[in-house]
PDB file of C-alpha atoms in Angstrom:
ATOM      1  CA  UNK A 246      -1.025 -17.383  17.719  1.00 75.00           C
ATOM      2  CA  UNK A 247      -1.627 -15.636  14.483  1.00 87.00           C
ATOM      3  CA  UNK A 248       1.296 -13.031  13.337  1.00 97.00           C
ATOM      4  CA  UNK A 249      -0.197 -10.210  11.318  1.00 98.00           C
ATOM      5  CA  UNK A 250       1.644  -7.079   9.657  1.00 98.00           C
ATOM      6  CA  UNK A 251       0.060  -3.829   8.307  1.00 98.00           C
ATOM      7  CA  UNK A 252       3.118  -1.907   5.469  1.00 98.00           C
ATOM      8  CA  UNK A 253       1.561   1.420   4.146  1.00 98.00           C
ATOM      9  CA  UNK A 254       2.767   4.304   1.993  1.00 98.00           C
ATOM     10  CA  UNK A 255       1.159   7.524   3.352  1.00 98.00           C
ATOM     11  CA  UNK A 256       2.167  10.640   1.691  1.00 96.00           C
ATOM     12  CA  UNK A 257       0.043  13.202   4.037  1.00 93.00           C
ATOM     13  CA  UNK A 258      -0.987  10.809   6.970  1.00 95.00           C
ATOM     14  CA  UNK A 259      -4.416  10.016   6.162  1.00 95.00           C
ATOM     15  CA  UNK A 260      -3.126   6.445   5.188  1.00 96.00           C
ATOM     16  CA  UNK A 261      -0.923   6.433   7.826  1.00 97.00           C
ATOM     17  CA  UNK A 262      -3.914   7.395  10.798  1.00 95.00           C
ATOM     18  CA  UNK A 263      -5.525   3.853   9.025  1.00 96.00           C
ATOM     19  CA  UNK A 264      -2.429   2.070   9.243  1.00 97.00           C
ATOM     20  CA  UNK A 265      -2.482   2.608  12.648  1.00 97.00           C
ATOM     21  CA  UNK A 266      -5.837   1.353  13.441  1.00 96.00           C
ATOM     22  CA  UNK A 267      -5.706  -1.442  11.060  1.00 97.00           C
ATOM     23  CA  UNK A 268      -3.034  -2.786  12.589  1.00 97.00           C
ATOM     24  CA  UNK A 269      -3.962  -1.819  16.570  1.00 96.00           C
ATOM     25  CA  UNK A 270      -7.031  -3.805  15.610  1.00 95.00           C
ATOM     26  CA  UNK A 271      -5.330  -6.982  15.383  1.00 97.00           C
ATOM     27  CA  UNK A 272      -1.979  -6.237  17.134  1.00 97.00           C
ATOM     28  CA  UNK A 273      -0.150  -5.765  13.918  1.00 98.00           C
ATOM     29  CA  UNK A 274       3.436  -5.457  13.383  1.00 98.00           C
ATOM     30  CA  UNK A 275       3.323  -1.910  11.097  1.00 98.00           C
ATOM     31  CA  UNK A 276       5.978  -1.019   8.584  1.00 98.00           C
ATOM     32  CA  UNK A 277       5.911   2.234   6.468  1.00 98.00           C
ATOM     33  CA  UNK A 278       7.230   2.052   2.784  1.00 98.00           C
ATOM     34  CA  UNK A 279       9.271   5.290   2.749  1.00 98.00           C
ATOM     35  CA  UNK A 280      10.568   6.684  -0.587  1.00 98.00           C
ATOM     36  CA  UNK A 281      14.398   7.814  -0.427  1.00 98.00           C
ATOM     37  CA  UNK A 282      12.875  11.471  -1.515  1.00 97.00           C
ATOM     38  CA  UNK A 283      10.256  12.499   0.741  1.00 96.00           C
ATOM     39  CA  UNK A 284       7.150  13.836  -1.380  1.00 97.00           C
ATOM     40  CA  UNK A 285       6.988  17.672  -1.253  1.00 97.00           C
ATOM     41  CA  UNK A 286       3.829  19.872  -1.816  1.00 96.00           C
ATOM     42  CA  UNK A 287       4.439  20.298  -5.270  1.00 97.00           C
ATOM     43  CA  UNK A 288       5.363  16.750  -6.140  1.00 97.00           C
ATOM     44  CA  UNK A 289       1.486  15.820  -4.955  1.00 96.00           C
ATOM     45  CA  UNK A 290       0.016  18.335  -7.423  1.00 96.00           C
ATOM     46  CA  UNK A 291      -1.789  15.980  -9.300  1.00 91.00           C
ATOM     47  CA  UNK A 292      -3.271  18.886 -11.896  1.00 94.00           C
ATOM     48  CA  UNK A 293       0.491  19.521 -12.688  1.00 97.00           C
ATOM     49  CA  UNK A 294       1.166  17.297 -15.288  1.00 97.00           C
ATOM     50  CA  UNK A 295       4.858  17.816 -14.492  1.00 97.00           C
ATOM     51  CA  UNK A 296       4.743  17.230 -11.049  1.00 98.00           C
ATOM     52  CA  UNK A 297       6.839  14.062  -9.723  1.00 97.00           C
ATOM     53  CA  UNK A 298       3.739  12.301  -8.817  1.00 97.00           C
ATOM     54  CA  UNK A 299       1.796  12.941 -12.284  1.00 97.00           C
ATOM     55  CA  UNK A 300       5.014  12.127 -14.279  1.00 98.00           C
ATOM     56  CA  UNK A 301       5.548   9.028 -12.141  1.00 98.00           C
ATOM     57  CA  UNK A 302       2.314   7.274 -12.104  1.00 97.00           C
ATOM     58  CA  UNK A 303       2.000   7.801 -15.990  1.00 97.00           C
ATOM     59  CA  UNK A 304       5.156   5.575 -15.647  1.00 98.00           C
ATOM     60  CA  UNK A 305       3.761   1.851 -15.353  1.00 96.00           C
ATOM     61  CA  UNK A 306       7.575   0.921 -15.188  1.00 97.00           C
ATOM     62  CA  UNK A 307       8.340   3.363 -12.960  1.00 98.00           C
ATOM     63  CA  UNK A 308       9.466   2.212  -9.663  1.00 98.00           C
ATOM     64  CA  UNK A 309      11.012   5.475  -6.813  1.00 98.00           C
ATOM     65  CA  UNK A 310      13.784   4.379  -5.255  1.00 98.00           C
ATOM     66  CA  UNK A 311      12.934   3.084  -1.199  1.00 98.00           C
ATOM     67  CA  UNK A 312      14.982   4.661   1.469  1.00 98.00           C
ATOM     68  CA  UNK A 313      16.201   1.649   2.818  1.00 94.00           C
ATOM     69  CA  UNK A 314      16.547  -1.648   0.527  1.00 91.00           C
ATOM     70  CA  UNK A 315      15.732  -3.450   4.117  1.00 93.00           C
ATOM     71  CA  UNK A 316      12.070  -4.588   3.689  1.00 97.00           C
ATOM     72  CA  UNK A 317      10.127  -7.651   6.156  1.00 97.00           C
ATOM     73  CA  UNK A 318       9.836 -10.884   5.027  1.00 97.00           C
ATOM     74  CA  UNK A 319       6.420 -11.306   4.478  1.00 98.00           C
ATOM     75  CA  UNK A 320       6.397 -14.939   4.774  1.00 97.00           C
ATOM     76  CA  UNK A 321       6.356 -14.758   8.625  1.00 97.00           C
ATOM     77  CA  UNK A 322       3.267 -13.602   8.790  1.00 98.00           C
ATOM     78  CA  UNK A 323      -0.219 -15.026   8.256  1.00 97.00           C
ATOM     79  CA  UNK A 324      -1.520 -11.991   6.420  1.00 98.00           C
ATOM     80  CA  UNK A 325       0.019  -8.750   5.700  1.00 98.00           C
ATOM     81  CA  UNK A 326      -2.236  -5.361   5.118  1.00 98.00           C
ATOM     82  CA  UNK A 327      -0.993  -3.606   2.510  1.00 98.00           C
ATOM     83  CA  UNK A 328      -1.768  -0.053   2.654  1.00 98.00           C
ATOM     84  CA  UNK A 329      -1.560   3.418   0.696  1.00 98.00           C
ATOM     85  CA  UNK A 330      -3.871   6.644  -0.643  1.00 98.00           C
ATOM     86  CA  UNK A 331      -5.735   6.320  -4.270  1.00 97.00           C
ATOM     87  CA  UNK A 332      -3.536   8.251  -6.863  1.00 97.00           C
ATOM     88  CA  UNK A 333      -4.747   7.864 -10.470  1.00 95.00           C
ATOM     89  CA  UNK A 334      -7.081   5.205  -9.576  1.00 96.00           C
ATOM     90  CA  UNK A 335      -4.440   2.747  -8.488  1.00 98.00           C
ATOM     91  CA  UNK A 336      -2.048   2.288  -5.921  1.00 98.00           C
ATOM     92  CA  UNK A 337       1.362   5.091  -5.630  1.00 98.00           C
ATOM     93  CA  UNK A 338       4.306   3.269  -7.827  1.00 98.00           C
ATOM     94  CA  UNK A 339       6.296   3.507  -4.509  1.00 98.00           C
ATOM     95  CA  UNK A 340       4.118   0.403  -3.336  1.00 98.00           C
ATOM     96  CA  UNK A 341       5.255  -1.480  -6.131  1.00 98.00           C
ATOM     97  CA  UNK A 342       8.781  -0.482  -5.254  1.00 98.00           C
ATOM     98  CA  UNK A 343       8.470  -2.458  -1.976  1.00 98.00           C
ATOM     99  CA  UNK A 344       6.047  -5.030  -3.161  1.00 98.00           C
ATOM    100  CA  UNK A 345       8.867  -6.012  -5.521  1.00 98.00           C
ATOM    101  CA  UNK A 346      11.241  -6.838  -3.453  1.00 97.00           C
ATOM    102  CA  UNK A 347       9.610  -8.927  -1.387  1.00 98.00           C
ATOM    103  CA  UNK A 348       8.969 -12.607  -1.583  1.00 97.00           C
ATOM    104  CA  UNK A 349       4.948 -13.338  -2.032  1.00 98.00           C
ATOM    105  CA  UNK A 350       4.833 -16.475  -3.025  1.00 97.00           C
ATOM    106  CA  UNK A 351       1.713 -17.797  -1.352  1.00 96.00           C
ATOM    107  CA  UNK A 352       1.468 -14.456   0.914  1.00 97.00           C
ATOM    108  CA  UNK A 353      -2.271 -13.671   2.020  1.00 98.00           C
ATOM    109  CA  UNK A 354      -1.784  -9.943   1.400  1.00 98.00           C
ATOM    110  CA  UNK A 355      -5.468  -7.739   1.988  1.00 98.00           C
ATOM    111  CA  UNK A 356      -5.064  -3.970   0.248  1.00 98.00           C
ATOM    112  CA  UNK A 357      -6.484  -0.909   1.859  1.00 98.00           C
ATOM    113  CA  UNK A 358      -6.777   2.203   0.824  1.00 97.00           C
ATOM    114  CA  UNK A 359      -7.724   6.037   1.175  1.00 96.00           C
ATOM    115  CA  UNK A 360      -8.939   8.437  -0.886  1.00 94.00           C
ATOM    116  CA  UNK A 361     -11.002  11.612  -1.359  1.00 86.00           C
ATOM    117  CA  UNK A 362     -12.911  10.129  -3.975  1.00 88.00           C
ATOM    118  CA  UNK A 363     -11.759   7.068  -6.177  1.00 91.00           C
ATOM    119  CA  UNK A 364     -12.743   3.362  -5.223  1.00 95.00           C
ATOM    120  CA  UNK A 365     -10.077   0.668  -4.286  1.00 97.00           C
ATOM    121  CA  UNK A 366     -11.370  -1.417  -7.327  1.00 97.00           C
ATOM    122  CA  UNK A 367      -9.149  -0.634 -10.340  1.00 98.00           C
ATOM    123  CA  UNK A 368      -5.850  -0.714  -7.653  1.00 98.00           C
ATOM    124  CA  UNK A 369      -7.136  -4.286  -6.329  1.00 98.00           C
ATOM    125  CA  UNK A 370      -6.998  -5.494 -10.332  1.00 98.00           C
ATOM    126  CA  UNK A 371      -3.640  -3.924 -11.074  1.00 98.00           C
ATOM    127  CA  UNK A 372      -2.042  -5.569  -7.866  1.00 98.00           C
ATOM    128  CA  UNK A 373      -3.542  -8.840  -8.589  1.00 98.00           C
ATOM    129  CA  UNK A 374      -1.975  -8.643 -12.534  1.00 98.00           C
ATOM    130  CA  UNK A 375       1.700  -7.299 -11.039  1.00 98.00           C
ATOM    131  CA  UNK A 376       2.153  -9.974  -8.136  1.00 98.00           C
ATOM    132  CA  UNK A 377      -0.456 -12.881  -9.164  1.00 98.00           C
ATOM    133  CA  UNK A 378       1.797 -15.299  -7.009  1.00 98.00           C
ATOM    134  CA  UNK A 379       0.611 -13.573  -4.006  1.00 98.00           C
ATOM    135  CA  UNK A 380      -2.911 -14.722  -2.106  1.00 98.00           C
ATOM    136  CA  UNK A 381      -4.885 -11.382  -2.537  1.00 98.00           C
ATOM    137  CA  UNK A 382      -7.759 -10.958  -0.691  1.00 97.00           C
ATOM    138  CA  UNK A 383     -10.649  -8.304  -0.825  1.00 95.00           C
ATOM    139  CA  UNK A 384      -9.478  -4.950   0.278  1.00 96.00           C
ATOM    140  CA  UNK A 385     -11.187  -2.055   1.838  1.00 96.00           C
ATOM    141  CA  UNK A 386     -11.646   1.690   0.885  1.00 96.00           C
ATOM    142  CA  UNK A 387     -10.988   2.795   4.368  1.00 94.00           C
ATOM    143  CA  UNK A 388     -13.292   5.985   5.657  1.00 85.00           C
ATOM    144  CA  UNK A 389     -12.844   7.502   8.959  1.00 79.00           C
ATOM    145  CA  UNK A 390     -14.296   4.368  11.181  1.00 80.00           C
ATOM    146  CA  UNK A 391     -14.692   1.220  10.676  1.00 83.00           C
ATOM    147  CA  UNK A 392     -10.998  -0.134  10.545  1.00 90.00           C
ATOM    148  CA  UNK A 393     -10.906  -1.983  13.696  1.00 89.00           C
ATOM    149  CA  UNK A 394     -14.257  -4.161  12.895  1.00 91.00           C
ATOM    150  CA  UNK A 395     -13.106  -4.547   8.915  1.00 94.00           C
ATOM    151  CA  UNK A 396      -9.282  -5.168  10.084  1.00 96.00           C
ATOM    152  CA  UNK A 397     -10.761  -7.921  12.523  1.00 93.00           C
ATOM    153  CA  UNK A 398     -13.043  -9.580   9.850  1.00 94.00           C
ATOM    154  CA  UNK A 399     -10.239  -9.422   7.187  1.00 95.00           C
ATOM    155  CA  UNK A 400      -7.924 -11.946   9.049  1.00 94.00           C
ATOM    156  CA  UNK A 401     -10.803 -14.358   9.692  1.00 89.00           C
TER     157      UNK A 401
END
C-alpha cells in the first residue's frame, strides 16, 4: 500500500482548504509548515514594501524561522505534496525553511499551489534549482475543484 503525505504553508487558509482535499483524495498524511511568528495582516501587505512578507521574499537567502525544528521524514513516503499560496511568483521562503531541513534525496515531491492570479510555473523552476536532488514532478495551480481527480492522477 502506497504512503502519501500532503505539507503546506497557508497563510489565510485558501492553501490550507487544498491541502485538505489533496490529501483526503488519496488518504494523505497532512503536515502544515508553521512559521514560529504567525503572519499578521500587515505582514501580507504585499504593496508595502516594508512589510515582513515584501522584505522577506526580496531575501533569496532568507529563510523564517519554523515553529518547531520537528519536520517528517519524507523518505517514508512514496510522494509527498508540497503545498503553499503564490507570493512574488514563487513559493513563501517559509517553504524553503522546511524543505531544507529535510532529507530529499530521491523524494518524488509534486508542488501545488494557490493564487489570485500568478501561475505555479516560475515557483516549479526555483524549487527544482534549490533542491535538484529531489524527484519533482509537475505541479498544479489549484482552483476551487478539481483537487481530488488531479491529487489522484498525480500519484499514478
Amino acid at each position: 500500500m502506497s504512503r502519501y503525505l500532503t505539507v503546506f504553508f497557508s497563510a489565510g487558509g485558501t492553501t490550507a482548504r487544498a491541502a485538505r482535499a489533496v490529501a483526503g483524495a488519496v488518504d494523505a498524511d497532512l503536515f502544515e509548515i508553521r512559521p514560529a511568528v504567525s503572519y499578521t495582516a500587515a505582514d501580507l501587505n504585499w504593496n508595502n514594501p516594508a512589510s515582513r512578507t515584501s522584505v522577506e521574499m526580496n531575501d533569496e537567502a532568507c529563510r523564517p524561522e519554523l515553529a518547531s525544528a520537528e519536520v517528517p521524514d519524507l523518505t517514508e513516503y512514496d510522494a509527498v505534496f508540497v503545498g503553499f499560496p503564490i507570493w512574488w511568483y514563487v513559493e513563501p521562503r517559509i517553504v524553503d525553511s522546511f524543505l531544507d531541513r529535510c532529507s530529499l534525496e530521491g523524494v518524488k515531491l509534486i508542488p501545488f499551489a494557490t493564487s489570485g492570479g500568478s501561475g505555479i510555473s516560475q515557483a516549479e523552476s526555483r524549487l527544482r534549482a534549490l533542491y535538484p536532488q529531489a524527484d519533482w514532478r509537475g505541479g498544479r495551480l489549484i482552483k476551487r475543484g478539481g483537487e481530488a481527480a488531479w491529487a489522484a492522477e498525480a500519484v499514478k
